Backbone as numpy.savetxt, mean C-alpha at the origin, in Angstrom:
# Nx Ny Nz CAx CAy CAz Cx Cy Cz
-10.69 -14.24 -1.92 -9.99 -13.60 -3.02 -8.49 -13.63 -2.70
-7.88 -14.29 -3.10 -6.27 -14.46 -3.04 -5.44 -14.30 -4.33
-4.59 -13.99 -4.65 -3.76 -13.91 -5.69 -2.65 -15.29 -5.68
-3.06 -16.19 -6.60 -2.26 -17.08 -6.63 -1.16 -16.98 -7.18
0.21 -16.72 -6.73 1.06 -16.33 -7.28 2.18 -16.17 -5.84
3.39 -16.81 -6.06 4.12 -16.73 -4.71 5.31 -16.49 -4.77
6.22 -15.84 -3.58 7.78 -15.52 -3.48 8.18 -14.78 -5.07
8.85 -15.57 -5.45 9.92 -14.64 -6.67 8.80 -14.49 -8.21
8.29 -15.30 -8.10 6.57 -15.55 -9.15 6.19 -13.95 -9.33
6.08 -13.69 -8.32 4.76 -12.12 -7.70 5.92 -11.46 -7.92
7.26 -11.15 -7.28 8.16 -10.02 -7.85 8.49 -10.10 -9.35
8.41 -11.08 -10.14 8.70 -11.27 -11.65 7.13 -9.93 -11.98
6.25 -10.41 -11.49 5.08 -9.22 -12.03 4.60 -8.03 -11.32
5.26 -7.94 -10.48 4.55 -6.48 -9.57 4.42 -5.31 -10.38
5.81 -5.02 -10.66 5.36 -3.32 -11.77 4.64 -3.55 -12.53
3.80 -4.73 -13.12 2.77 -4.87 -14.21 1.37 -4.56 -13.37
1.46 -5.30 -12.30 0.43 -5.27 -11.24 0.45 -4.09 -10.86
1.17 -3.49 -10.35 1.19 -1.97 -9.98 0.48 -0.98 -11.17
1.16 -1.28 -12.08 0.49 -0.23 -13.42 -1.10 -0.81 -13.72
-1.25 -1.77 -13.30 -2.79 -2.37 -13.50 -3.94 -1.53 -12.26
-3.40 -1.75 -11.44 -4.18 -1.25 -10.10 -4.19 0.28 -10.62
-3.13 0.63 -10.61 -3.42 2.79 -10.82 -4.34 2.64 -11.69
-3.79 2.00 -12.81 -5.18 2.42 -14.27 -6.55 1.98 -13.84
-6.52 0.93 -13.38 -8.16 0.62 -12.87 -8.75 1.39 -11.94
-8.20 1.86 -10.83 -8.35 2.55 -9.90 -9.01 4.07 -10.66
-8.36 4.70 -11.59 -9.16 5.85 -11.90 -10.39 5.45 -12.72
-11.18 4.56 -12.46 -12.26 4.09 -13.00 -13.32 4.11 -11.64
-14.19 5.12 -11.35 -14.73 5.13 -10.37 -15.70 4.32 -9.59
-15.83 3.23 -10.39 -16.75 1.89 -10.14 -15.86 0.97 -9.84
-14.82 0.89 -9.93 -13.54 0.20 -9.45 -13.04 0.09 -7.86
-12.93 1.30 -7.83 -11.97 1.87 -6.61 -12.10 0.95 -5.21
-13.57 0.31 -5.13 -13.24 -0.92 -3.99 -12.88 -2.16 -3.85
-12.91 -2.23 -5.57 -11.93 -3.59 -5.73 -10.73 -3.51 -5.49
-10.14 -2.06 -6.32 -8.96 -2.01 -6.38 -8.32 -1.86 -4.55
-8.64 -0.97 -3.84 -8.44 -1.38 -2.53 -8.02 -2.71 -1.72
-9.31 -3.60 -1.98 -8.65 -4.49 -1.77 -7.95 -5.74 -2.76
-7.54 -4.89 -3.78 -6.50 -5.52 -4.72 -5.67 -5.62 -4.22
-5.05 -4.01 -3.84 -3.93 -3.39 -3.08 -3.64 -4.38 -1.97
-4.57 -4.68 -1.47 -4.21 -5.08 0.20 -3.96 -6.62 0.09
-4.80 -7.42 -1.02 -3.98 -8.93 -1.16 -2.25 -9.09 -1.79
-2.49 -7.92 -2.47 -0.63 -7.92 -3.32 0.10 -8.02 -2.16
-0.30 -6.53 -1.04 0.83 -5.95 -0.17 0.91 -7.51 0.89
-0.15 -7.87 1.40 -0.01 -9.25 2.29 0.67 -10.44 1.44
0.35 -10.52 0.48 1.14 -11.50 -0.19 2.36 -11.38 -0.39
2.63 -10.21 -0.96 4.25 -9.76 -0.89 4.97 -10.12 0.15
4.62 -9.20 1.55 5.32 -9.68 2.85 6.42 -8.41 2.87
6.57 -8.61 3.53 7.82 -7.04 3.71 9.20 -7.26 3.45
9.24 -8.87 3.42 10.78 -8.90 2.27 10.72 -8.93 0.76
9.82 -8.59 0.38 9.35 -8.46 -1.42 10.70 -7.39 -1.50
11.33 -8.07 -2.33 12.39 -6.73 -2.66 11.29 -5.85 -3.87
10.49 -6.27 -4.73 10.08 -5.24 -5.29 8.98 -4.31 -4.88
8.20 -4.96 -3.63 7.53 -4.01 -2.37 8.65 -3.08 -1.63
10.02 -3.23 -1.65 10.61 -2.25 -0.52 10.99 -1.11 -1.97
11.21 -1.75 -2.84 11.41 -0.42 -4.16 10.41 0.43 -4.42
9.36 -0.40 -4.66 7.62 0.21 -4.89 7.07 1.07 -3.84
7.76 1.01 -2.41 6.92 1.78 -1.37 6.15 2.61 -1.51
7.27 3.78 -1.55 7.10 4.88 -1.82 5.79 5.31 -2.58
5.64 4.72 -3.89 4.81 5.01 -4.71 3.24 3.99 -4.33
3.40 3.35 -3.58 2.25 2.03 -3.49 1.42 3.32 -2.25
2.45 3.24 -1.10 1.71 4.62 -0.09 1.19 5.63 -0.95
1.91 6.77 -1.21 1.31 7.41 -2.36 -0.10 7.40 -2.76
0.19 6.36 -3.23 -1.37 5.73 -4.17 -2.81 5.53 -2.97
-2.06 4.81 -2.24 -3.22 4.50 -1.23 -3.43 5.75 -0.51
-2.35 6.29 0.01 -2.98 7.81 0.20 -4.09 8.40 -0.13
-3.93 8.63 -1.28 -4.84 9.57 -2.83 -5.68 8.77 -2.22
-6.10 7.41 -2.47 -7.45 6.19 -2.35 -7.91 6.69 -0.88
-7.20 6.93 0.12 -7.75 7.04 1.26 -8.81 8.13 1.41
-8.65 9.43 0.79 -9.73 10.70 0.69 -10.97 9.94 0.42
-11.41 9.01 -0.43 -13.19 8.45 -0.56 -13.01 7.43 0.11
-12.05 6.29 0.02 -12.42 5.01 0.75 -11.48 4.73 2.13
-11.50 5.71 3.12 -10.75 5.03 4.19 -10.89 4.09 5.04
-11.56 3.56 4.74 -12.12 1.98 6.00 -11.44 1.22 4.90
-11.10 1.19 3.91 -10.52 0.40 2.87 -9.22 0.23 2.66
-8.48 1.61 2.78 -7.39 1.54 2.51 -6.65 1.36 3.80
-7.07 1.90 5.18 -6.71 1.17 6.18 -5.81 -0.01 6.96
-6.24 -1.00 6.36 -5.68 -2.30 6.63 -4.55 -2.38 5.75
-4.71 -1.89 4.72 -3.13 -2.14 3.97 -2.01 -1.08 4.44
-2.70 -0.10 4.61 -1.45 1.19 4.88 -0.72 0.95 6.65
-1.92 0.18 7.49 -1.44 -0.14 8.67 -0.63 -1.36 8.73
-0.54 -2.22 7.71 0.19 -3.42 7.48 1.58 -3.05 7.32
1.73 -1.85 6.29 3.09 -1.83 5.63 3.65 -0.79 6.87
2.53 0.40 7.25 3.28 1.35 7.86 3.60 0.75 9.58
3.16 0.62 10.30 2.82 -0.17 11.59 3.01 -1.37 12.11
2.56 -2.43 11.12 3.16 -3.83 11.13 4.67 -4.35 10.99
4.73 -3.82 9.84 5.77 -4.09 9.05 7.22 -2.98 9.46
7.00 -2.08 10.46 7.89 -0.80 10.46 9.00 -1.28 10.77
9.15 -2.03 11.60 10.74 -2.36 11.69 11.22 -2.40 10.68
10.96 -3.74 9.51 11.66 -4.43 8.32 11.68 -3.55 7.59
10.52 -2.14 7.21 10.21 -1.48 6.21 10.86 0.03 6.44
11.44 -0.24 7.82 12.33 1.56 8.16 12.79 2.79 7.11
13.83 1.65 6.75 14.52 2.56 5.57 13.90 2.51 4.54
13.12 2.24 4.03 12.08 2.67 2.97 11.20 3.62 3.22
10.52 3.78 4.51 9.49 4.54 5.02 10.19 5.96 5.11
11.19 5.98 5.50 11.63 7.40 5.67 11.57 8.22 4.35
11.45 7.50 3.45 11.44 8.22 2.13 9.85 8.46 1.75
8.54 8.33 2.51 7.55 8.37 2.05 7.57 9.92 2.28
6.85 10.83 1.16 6.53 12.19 2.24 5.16 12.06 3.11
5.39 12.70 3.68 3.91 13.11 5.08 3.15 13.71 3.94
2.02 13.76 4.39 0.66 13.84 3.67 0.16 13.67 4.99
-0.65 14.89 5.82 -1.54 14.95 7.03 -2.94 14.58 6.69
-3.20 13.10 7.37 -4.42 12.12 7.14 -5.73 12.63 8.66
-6.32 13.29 8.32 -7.93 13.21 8.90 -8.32 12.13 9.34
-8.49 11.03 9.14 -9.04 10.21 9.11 -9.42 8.81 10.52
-9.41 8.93 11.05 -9.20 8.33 12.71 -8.51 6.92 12.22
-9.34 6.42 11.38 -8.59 5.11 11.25 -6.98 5.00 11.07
-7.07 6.14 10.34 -5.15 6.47 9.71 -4.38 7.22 10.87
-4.64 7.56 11.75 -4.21 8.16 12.82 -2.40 7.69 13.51
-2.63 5.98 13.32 -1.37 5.61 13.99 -0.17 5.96 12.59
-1.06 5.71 11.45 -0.14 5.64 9.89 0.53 7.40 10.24
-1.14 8.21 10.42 -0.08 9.51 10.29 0.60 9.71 11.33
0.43 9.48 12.22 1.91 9.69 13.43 3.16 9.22 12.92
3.32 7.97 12.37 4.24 7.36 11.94 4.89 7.95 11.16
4.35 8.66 10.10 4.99 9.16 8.71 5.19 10.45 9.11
4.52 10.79 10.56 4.89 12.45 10.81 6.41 12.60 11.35
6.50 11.61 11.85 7.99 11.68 12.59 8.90 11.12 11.74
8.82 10.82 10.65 9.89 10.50 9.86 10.48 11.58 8.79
């Protein structure tokens, strides 16, 4: 499952993509597609997506909320952007708020977002 769509292509449509994923996502037969919807956009993007460093804020957010039923899911994307990506993604991250994650898998994400 890949999103064919590349570099400046995928930033011409993200906020469409973005508003697609939330709305589907509150469809409860959805929610593990949409997961890993989330997680082909965010890898495809790459952490110089200028419209991924605008979107942060709100993309975490989202996966947050997603993380309470599906955390083995949302996982891999939130450790990509938060952990992987932390250098390039600094000054964006500081603007996420903390939200204290349970979750073992999210453990390094919430350390990360705790100290910021």
């Amino acid at each position: 499952f890949t999103i064919p769509l590349l570099g400046k292509y995928l930033d011409q449509v993200f906020p469409m993509l973005i508003s697609t994923i939330k709305c589907a996502q509150q469809i409860i037969g959805l929610q593990d597609l949409c997961c890993e919807v989330w997680h082909k956009l965010i890898e495809t993007s790459g952490p110089s997506s200028l419209q991924l460093q605008r979107s942060l804020t709100q993309i975490v957010v989202t996966l947050l909320a997603l993380a309470e039923k599906h955390p083995d899911k949302v996982a891999p994307s939130l450790e990509l952007i938060v952990v992987s990506w932390y250098e390039s993604l600094k000054e964006e991250i500081k603007y996420i708020p903390y939200i204290p994650q349970k979750h073992a898998k999210l453990k390094k994400v919430d350390s990360i977002l705790r100290k910021q």
